[in-house]
Amino acid sequence: MAVSEIVLSVSGLSKNFGGLQAVRGVDFEVEAGAIVGLIGPNGAGKTTTFNMIAGELPPTTGAINLLGEDITGQRTDVLYHKGLMRTFQLSHEYARMTSLENLAVAAPTQTGENIWSSWFAAGKVRKREAEVHELARETLEFLGLTHVADELAGNLSGGQKKLLEIGRTMMNDSKVVLLDEPGAGVNPTLMRKVAEMIEQLNEERGYTFCIIEHDMDMIARLCGKVVVLAEGQVLMEGTMDEVRNDKRVIDAYFGGEVV
Ligand SMILES: Nc1ncnc2c1ncn2[C@@H]1O[C@H](COP(=O)(O)OP(=O)(O)O)[C@@H](O)[C@H]1O
Ligand SMILES: [Mg+2]
């Protein structure tokens, strides 16, 4: 594998909401095996950028490339099968399903199978169900959530829900994972655990990550490269040390209006 293989890139990416230019000509690249941070003040356009990459919002202009393919405008479910997963700033669990069921439903279905072929291939379907169940169990164990396997996801703590979000990415053969504020509302102990899991998924399973996060300790620990957005534009990119000491970044966070 080439050292600098680019798995995800966005170029000239913009999004207008009526008269509001939420994202304005954003360019950045994510290398295979990297953990890239996407930071910036509230309203900078970080989540909107993720929404466009993940196929939830069509860009107004610009292009998105995943694993060498132009994926601009492709739907979330199509991208899911190409190994792109995202988690949400506010956890998206199915509150009335158990933790185990939440993971099981995140597993990809076998493509091209209609109800009749499923009917005639009942044995195959049962085998797949057993595999999914096993994978969901293993994933809960990895997350340290085995004790709440049968608990309704709606009853989990904020931190446990965040872990379940990460677990969903493990039910697919994820190649590129976008995490939107994995640390939001998570207590410091669990926060360290979330960071450890991200490292482990990166090192042991080869996941590439792009992470939006306000906790700068987490970003500094995990990310080689950090991209700073402000008012819809890339202000700078560099290492966390470079970012931390950059006057433009300090101004963007602490100058201007208090948000
Ligand atoms: N669906 C939407 N409709 C209208 N405005 C939106 C929508 N989503 C986000 N915005 C606006 O776009 C800007 C960027 O938002 P967002 O991407 O959520 O920022 P961040 O994640 O960096 O805090 C904000 O001004 C926000 O209010
Ligand atoms: Mg956001």
mmCIF file of C-alpha atoms and ligand atoms in Angstrom:
data_model
loop_
_atom_site.group_PDB
_atom_site.id
_atom_site.type_symbol
_atom_site.label_atom_id
_atom_site.label_comp_id
_atom_site.label_asym_id
_atom_site.label_seq_id
_atom_site.Cartn_x
_atom_site.Cartn_y
_atom_site.Cartn_z
ATOM 1 C CA MET A 1 0.000 0.000 0.000
ATOM 2 C CA ALA A 2 1.322 3.408 -0.936
ATOM 3 C CA VAL A 3 2.127 5.521 2.086
ATOM 4 C CA SER A 4 -0.128 8.322 0.963
ATOM 5 C CA GLU A 5 -3.105 6.440 -0.456
ATOM 6 C CA ILE A 6 -6.075 8.805 -0.222
ATOM 7 C CA VAL A 7 -9.284 7.034 0.793
ATOM 8 C CA LEU A 8 -11.502 10.075 1.145
ATOM 9 C CA SER A 9 -11.268 13.511 -0.374
ATOM 10 C CA VAL A 10 -13.575 16.461 -0.766
ATOM 11 C CA SER A 11 -12.942 19.285 -3.186
ATOM 12 C CA GLY A 12 -14.698 22.582 -3.586
ATOM 13 C CA LEU A 13 -17.471 21.340 -1.348
ATOM 14 C CA SER A 14 -20.217 23.884 -0.617
ATOM 15 C CA LYS A 15 -23.702 23.886 0.850
ATOM 16 C CA ASN A 16 -26.189 26.713 0.807
ATOM 17 C CA PHE A 17 -29.324 26.679 2.929
ATOM 18 C CA GLY A 18 -31.369 29.408 1.277
ATOM 19 C CA GLY A 19 -29.230 32.495 1.726
ATOM 20 C CA LEU A 20 -26.919 30.888 4.287
ATOM 21 C CA GLN A 21 -23.613 29.524 2.983
ATOM 22 C CA ALA A 22 -23.006 26.865 5.619
ATOM 23 C CA VAL A 23 -20.030 25.285 3.800
ATOM 24 C CA ARG A 24 -17.958 27.275 1.344
ATOM 25 C CA GLY A 25 -15.437 25.556 -0.906
ATOM 26 C CA VAL A 26 -13.986 23.028 1.511
ATOM 27 C CA ASP A 27 -11.058 20.842 0.422
ATOM 28 C CA PHE A 28 -9.362 18.153 2.450
ATOM 29 C CA GLU A 29 -7.978 14.652 2.139
ATOM 30 C CA VAL A 30 -7.915 11.645 4.432
ATOM 31 C CA GLU A 31 -5.167 9.070 3.991
ATOM 32 C CA ALA A 32 -5.673 5.342 4.451
ATOM 33 C CA GLY A 33 -5.266 4.368 8.088
ATOM 34 C CA ALA A 34 -5.322 7.975 9.330
ATOM 35 C CA ILE A 35 -7.390 9.505 12.110
ATOM 36 C CA VAL A 36 -8.151 13.024 10.919
ATOM 37 C CA GLY A 37 -9.759 15.601 13.206
ATOM 38 C CA LEU A 38 -12.331 18.097 11.965
ATOM 39 C CA ILE A 39 -12.657 20.930 14.462
ATOM 40 C CA GLY A 40 -14.034 24.434 14.604
ATOM 41 C CA PRO A 41 -16.479 26.593 16.539
ATOM 42 C CA ASN A 42 -20.200 25.830 16.648
ATOM 43 C CA GLY A 43 -21.872 26.572 13.337
ATOM 44 C CA ALA A 44 -18.604 26.217 11.376
ATOM 45 C CA GLY A 45 -20.196 23.684 9.011
ATOM 46 C CA LYS A 46 -18.647 20.478 10.362
ATOM 47 C CA THR A 47 -21.819 18.396 10.616
ATOM 48 C CA THR A 48 -23.075 19.715 7.282
ATOM 49 C CA THR A 49 -19.792 18.544 5.718
ATOM 50 C CA PHE A 50 -20.319 15.067 7.187
ATOM 51 C CA ASN A 51 -23.928 15.059 5.999
ATOM 52 C CA MET A 52 -22.770 15.703 2.460
ATOM 53 C CA ILE A 53 -20.012 13.070 2.573
ATOM 54 C CA ALA A 54 -22.388 10.476 4.034
ATOM 55 C CA GLY A 55 -25.053 11.081 1.394
ATOM 56 C CA GLU A 56 -27.632 12.738 3.629
ATOM 57 C CA LEU A 57 -27.456 16.131 1.934
ATOM 58 C CA PRO A 58 -26.639 16.825 -1.711
ATOM 59 C CA PRO A 59 -23.793 19.346 -2.034
ATOM 60 C CA THR A 60 -24.589 22.657 -3.707
ATOM 61 C CA THR A 61 -21.225 22.381 -5.475
ATOM 62 C CA GLY A 62 -18.110 20.274 -5.203
ATOM 63 C CA ALA A 63 -17.097 16.633 -5.303
ATOM 64 C CA ILE A 64 -16.513 13.777 -2.864
ATOM 65 C CA ASN A 65 -14.247 10.853 -3.657
ATOM 66 C CA LEU A 66 -14.227 7.578 -1.704
ATOM 67 C CA LEU A 67 -11.610 4.920 -2.395
ATOM 68 C CA GLY A 68 -10.928 6.385 -5.825
ATOM 69 C CA GLU A 69 -14.580 6.678 -6.852
ATOM 70 C CA ASP A 70 -16.630 9.854 -7.262
ATOM 71 C CA ILE A 71 -19.482 9.315 -4.815
ATOM 72 C CA THR A 72 -20.984 12.813 -4.918
ATOM 73 C CA GLY A 73 -24.727 12.628 -4.323
ATOM 74 C CA GLN A 74 -24.827 8.871 -3.680
ATOM 75 C CA ARG A 75 -27.295 7.648 -1.079
ATOM 76 C CA THR A 76 -26.401 6.655 2.463
ATOM 77 C CA ASP A 77 -27.375 3.003 1.993
ATOM 78 C CA VAL A 78 -25.274 2.724 -1.178
ATOM 79 C CA LEU A 79 -22.307 4.270 0.627
ATOM 80 C CA TYR A 80 -22.830 1.926 3.542
ATOM 81 C CA HIS A 81 -22.226 -1.017 1.220
ATOM 82 C CA LYS A 82 -19.049 0.697 0.022
ATOM 83 C CA GLY A 83 -17.732 0.772 3.587
ATOM 84 C CA LEU A 84 -18.531 4.369 4.568
ATOM 85 C CA MET A 85 -20.213 4.708 7.963
ATOM 86 C CA ARG A 86 -21.046 7.671 10.132
ATOM 87 C CA THR A 87 -22.242 8.228 13.652
ATOM 88 C CA PHE A 88 -24.405 11.101 14.805
ATOM 89 C CA GLN A 89 -23.839 14.026 17.137
ATOM 90 C CA LEU A 90 -27.083 12.994 18.836
ATOM 91 C CA SER A 91 -27.179 9.206 19.141
ATOM 92 C CA HIS A 92 -29.598 7.501 16.757
ATOM 93 C CA GLU A 93 -30.469 4.347 18.650
ATOM 94 C CA TYR A 94 -33.754 2.469 18.297
ATOM 95 C CA ALA A 95 -35.018 3.167 21.803
ATOM 96 C CA ARG A 96 -37.482 0.273 21.936
ATOM 97 C CA MET A 97 -35.065 -2.355 20.720
ATOM 98 C CA THR A 98 -32.420 -3.942 22.922
ATOM 99 C CA SER A 99 -28.729 -3.112 22.580
ATOM 100 C CA LEU A 100 -28.173 -6.448 20.883
ATOM 101 C CA GLU A 101 -31.018 -5.858 18.428
ATOM 102 C CA ASN A 102 -29.713 -2.369 17.662
ATOM 103 C CA LEU A 103 -26.458 -3.904 16.507
ATOM 104 C CA ALA A 104 -28.078 -6.799 14.677
ATOM 105 C CA VAL A 105 -30.196 -4.482 12.522
ATOM 106 C CA ALA A 106 -27.072 -2.526 11.573
ATOM 107 C CA ALA A 107 -25.620 -5.571 9.800
ATOM 108 C CA PRO A 108 -25.825 -5.455 6.022
ATOM 109 C CA THR A 109 -28.562 -7.568 4.461
ATOM 110 C CA GLN A 110 -27.614 -9.927 1.722
ATOM 111 C CA THR A 111 -28.000 -7.999 -1.480
ATOM 112 C CA GLY A 112 -30.220 -9.086 -4.307
ATOM 113 C CA GLU A 113 -32.289 -11.405 -2.197
ATOM 114 C CA ASN A 114 -36.045 -11.087 -2.453
ATOM 115 C CA ILE A 115 -38.629 -12.610 -0.184
ATOM 116 C CA TRP A 116 -39.157 -15.684 -2.407
ATOM 117 C CA SER A 117 -35.537 -16.607 -2.624
ATOM 118 C CA SER A 118 -35.369 -16.078 1.147
ATOM 119 C CA TRP A 119 -38.349 -18.389 1.545
ATOM 120 C CA PHE A 120 -36.689 -21.116 -0.485
ATOM 121 C CA ALA A 121 -33.339 -20.485 1.157
ATOM 122 C CA ALA A 122 -34.608 -20.497 4.725
ATOM 123 C CA GLY A 123 -31.562 -22.427 5.898
ATOM 124 C CA LYS A 124 -29.250 -19.827 4.433
ATOM 125 C CA VAL A 125 -31.197 -17.017 6.090
ATOM 126 C CA ARG A 126 -31.060 -18.767 9.453
ATOM 127 C CA LYS A 127 -27.329 -19.209 9.058
ATOM 128 C CA ARG A 128 -26.941 -15.497 8.303
ATOM 129 C CA GLU A 129 -29.089 -14.619 11.320
ATOM 130 C CA ALA A 130 -26.885 -16.740 13.540
ATOM 131 C CA GLU A 131 -23.767 -15.060 12.150
ATOM 132 C CA VAL A 132 -25.211 -11.600 12.732
ATOM 133 C CA HIS A 133 -26.219 -12.527 16.264
ATOM 134 C CA GLU A 134 -22.727 -13.818 16.989
ATOM 135 C CA LEU A 135 -21.125 -10.681 15.570
ATOM 136 C CA ALA A 136 -23.476 -8.498 17.635
ATOM 137 C CA ARG A 137 -22.465 -10.417 20.785
ATOM 138 C CA GLU A 138 -18.765 -10.006 19.992
ATOM 139 C CA THR A 139 -19.281 -6.321 19.316
ATOM 140 C CA LEU A 140 -21.064 -5.799 22.645
ATOM 141 C CA GLU A 141 -18.181 -7.540 24.353
ATOM 142 C CA PHE A 142 -15.652 -5.268 22.627
ATOM 143 C CA LEU A 143 -17.690 -2.260 23.747
ATOM 144 C CA GLY A 144 -17.965 -3.519 27.312
ATOM 145 C CA LEU A 145 -21.756 -3.549 27.005
ATOM 146 C CA THR A 146 -22.471 -7.259 27.439
ATOM 147 C CA HIS A 147 -24.254 -6.556 30.722
ATOM 148 C CA VAL A 148 -26.812 -4.411 28.896
ATOM 149 C CA ALA A 149 -27.262 -6.699 25.881
ATOM 150 C CA ASP A 150 -30.962 -7.211 26.607
ATOM 151 C CA GLU A 151 -31.644 -3.727 27.944
ATOM 152 C CA LEU A 152 -33.762 -1.415 25.777
ATOM 153 C CA ALA A 153 -31.383 1.037 24.120
ATOM 154 C CA GLY A 154 -33.577 3.922 25.258
ATOM 155 C CA ASN A 155 -32.630 3.119 28.859
ATOM 156 C CA LEU A 156 -28.860 3.288 28.290
ATOM 157 C CA SER A 157 -26.782 6.205 29.572
ATOM 158 C CA GLY A 158 -25.631 8.874 27.112
ATOM 159 C CA GLY A 159 -22.160 7.358 27.061
ATOM 160 C CA GLN A 160 -23.433 3.829 26.467
ATOM 161 C CA LYS A 161 -25.511 5.091 23.551
ATOM 162 C CA LYS A 162 -22.383 6.640 22.058
ATOM 163 C CA LEU A 163 -20.613 3.294 22.363
ATOM 164 C CA LEU A 164 -23.531 1.614 20.628
ATOM 165 C CA GLU A 165 -23.153 4.135 17.792
ATOM 166 C CA ILE A 166 -19.537 3.050 17.366
ATOM 167 C CA GLY A 167 -20.716 -0.552 17.544
ATOM 168 C CA ARG A 168 -22.950 -0.024 14.518
ATOM 169 C CA THR A 169 -19.870 0.760 12.444
ATOM 170 C CA MET A 170 -18.414 -2.588 13.498
ATOM 171 C CA MET A 171 -21.377 -4.548 12.134
ATOM 172 C CA ASN A 172 -20.406 -3.480 8.631
ATOM 173 C CA ASP A 173 -17.043 -4.015 7.006
ATOM 174 C CA SER A 174 -16.275 -0.345 7.542
ATOM 175 C CA LYS A 175 -13.383 1.235 5.735
ATOM 176 C CA VAL A 176 -13.974 4.889 6.458
ATOM 177 C CA VAL A 177 -15.835 6.006 9.567
ATOM 178 C CA LEU A 178 -17.058 9.522 10.261
ATOM 179 C CA LEU A 179 -17.616 10.208 13.965
ATOM 180 C CA ASP A 180 -19.637 13.291 14.852
ATOM 181 C CA GLU A 181 -18.717 14.285 18.406
ATOM 182 C CA PRO A 182 -18.198 10.809 19.891
ATOM 183 C CA GLY A 183 -17.324 12.496 23.193
ATOM 184 C CA ALA A 184 -20.373 14.753 23.508
ATOM 185 C CA GLY A 185 -22.173 14.108 26.796
ATOM 186 C CA VAL A 186 -19.755 11.328 27.747
ATOM 187 C CA ASN A 187 -18.130 11.315 31.191
ATOM 188 C CA PRO A 188 -14.295 11.496 31.360
ATOM 189 C CA THR A 189 -13.813 7.814 32.238
ATOM 190 C CA LEU A 190 -15.954 6.627 29.369
ATOM 191 C CA MET A 191 -14.315 9.243 27.167
ATOM 192 C CA ARG A 192 -10.939 7.555 27.625
ATOM 193 C CA LYS A 193 -12.576 4.264 26.753
ATOM 194 C CA VAL A 194 -14.104 5.689 23.586
ATOM 195 C CA ALA A 195 -10.666 7.036 22.583
ATOM 196 C CA GLU A 196 -9.096 3.624 23.260
ATOM 197 C CA MET A 197 -11.702 1.907 21.110
ATOM 198 C CA ILE A 198 -11.107 4.284 18.248
ATOM 199 C CA GLU A 199 -7.361 3.577 18.488
ATOM 200 C CA GLN A 200 -7.968 -0.143 18.618
ATOM 201 C CA LEU A 201 -10.304 -0.114 15.596
ATOM 202 C CA ASN A 202 -7.732 1.955 13.749
ATOM 203 C CA GLU A 203 -4.726 -0.191 14.621
ATOM 204 C CA GLU A 204 -6.234 -3.656 14.661
ATOM 205 C CA ARG A 205 -8.972 -3.425 12.053
ATOM 206 C CA GLY A 206 -7.474 -0.762 9.852
ATOM 207 C CA TYR A 207 -10.408 1.647 10.052
ATOM 208 C CA THR A 208 -9.744 5.125 8.751
ATOM 209 C CA PHE A 209 -11.464 7.832 10.806
ATOM 210 C CA CYS A 210 -12.531 11.410 10.412
ATOM 211 C CA ILE A 211 -13.624 12.782 13.772
ATOM 212 C CA ILE A 212 -15.523 15.925 14.722
ATOM 213 C CA GLU A 213 -14.853 16.627 18.387
ATOM 214 C CA HIS A 214 -14.758 19.556 20.783
ATOM 215 C CA ASP A 215 -12.577 17.750 23.329
ATOM 216 C CA MET A 216 -9.118 18.887 22.271
ATOM 217 C CA ASP A 217 -7.362 16.313 24.451
ATOM 218 C CA MET A 218 -9.103 13.566 22.542
ATOM 219 C CA ILE A 219 -8.215 15.161 19.193
ATOM 220 C CA ALA A 220 -4.589 15.654 20.279
ATOM 221 C CA ARG A 221 -4.339 12.052 21.405
ATOM 222 C CA LEU A 222 -5.884 10.482 18.321
ATOM 223 C CA CYS A 223 -5.293 12.696 15.326
ATOM 224 C CA GLY A 224 -2.162 13.158 13.254
ATOM 225 C CA LYS A 225 -3.794 15.746 11.048
ATOM 226 C CA VAL A 226 -6.396 18.279 12.096
ATOM 227 C CA VAL A 227 -8.526 20.355 9.712
ATOM 228 C CA VAL A 228 -9.950 23.556 11.201
ATOM 229 C CA LEU A 229 -13.214 24.887 9.814
ATOM 230 C CA ALA A 230 -14.562 28.345 10.572
ATOM 231 C CA GLU A 231 -17.555 30.000 8.950
ATOM 232 C CA GLY A 232 -17.795 27.237 6.375
ATOM 233 C CA GLN A 233 -14.199 27.414 5.211
ATOM 234 C CA VAL A 234 -10.961 25.592 5.962
ATOM 235 C CA LEU A 235 -9.006 27.980 8.135
ATOM 236 C CA MET A 236 -5.915 25.779 8.248
ATOM 237 C CA GLU A 237 -4.785 22.190 8.564
ATOM 238 C CA GLY A 238 -1.822 20.791 10.439
ATOM 239 C CA THR A 239 -0.819 18.859 13.517
ATOM 240 C CA MET A 240 -2.609 19.619 16.773
ATOM 241 C CA ASP A 241 0.502 21.494 17.968
ATOM 242 C CA GLU A 242 0.469 23.676 14.873
ATOM 243 C CA VAL A 243 -3.276 24.271 15.193
ATOM 244 C CA ARG A 244 -3.110 25.068 18.883
ATOM 245 C CA ASN A 245 -0.567 27.813 18.390
ATOM 246 C CA ASP A 246 -2.091 29.374 15.308
ATOM 247 C CA LYS A 247 -3.408 32.872 15.854
ATOM 248 C CA ARG A 248 -6.182 32.443 13.264
ATOM 249 C CA VAL A 249 -7.502 29.437 15.166
ATOM 250 C CA ILE A 250 -7.381 31.224 18.498
ATOM 251 C CA ASP A 251 -9.249 34.153 16.939
ATOM 252 C CA ALA A 252 -11.850 31.852 15.385
ATOM 253 C CA TYR A 253 -12.573 30.221 18.730
ATOM 254 C CA PHE A 254 -12.251 33.142 21.091
ATOM 255 C CA GLY A 255 -12.408 36.232 18.896
ATOM 256 C CA GLY A 256 -15.563 37.626 17.350
ATOM 257 C CA GLU A 257 -18.895 36.738 18.839
ATOM 258 C CA VAL A 258 -19.238 34.412 21.748
ATOM 259 C CA VAL A 259 -21.382 31.467 20.646
HETATM 260 N N1 LIG B 1 -30.765 21.679 7.530
HETATM 261 C C1 LIG B 1 -30.380 22.941 7.732
HETATM 262 N N2 LIG B 1 -31.127 23.970 7.314
HETATM 263 C C2 LIG B 1 -30.730 25.255 7.490
HETATM 264 N N3 LIG B 1 -29.575 25.609 8.091
HETATM 265 C C3 LIG B 1 -28.785 24.629 8.540
HETATM 266 C C4 LIG B 1 -29.140 23.237 8.397
HETATM 267 N N4 LIG B 1 -28.136 22.484 8.925
HETATM 268 C C5 LIG B 1 -27.232 23.354 9.399
HETATM 269 N N5 LIG B 1 -27.604 24.627 9.167
HETATM 270 C C6 LIG B 1 -26.829 25.827 9.492
HETATM 271 O O1 LIG B 1 -25.568 25.697 8.876
HETATM 272 C C7 LIG B 1 -24.523 26.188 9.707
HETATM 273 C C8 LIG B 1 -23.523 25.097 9.983
HETATM 274 O O2 LIG B 1 -24.124 24.121 10.825
HETATM 275 P P1 LIG B 1 -23.407 22.780 11.240
HETATM 276 O O3 LIG B 1 -22.848 22.130 10.029
HETATM 277 O O4 LIG B 1 -24.366 22.000 12.056
HETATM 278 O O5 LIG B 1 -22.204 23.331 12.141
HETATM 279 P P2 LIG B 1 -21.261 22.575 13.178
HETATM 280 O O6 LIG B 1 -21.502 21.105 13.098
HETATM 281 O O7 LIG B 1 -19.877 22.984 12.770
HETATM 282 O O8 LIG B 1 -21.595 23.130 14.529
HETATM 283 C C9 LIG B 1 -25.212 26.727 10.965
HETATM 284 O O9 LIG B 1 -25.414 28.102 10.797
HETATM 285 C C10 LIG B 1 -26.521 25.970 10.981
HETATM 286 O O10 LIG B 1 -27.527 26.693 11.651
HETATM 287 MG MG MG B 2 -22.138 19.695 14.500
#
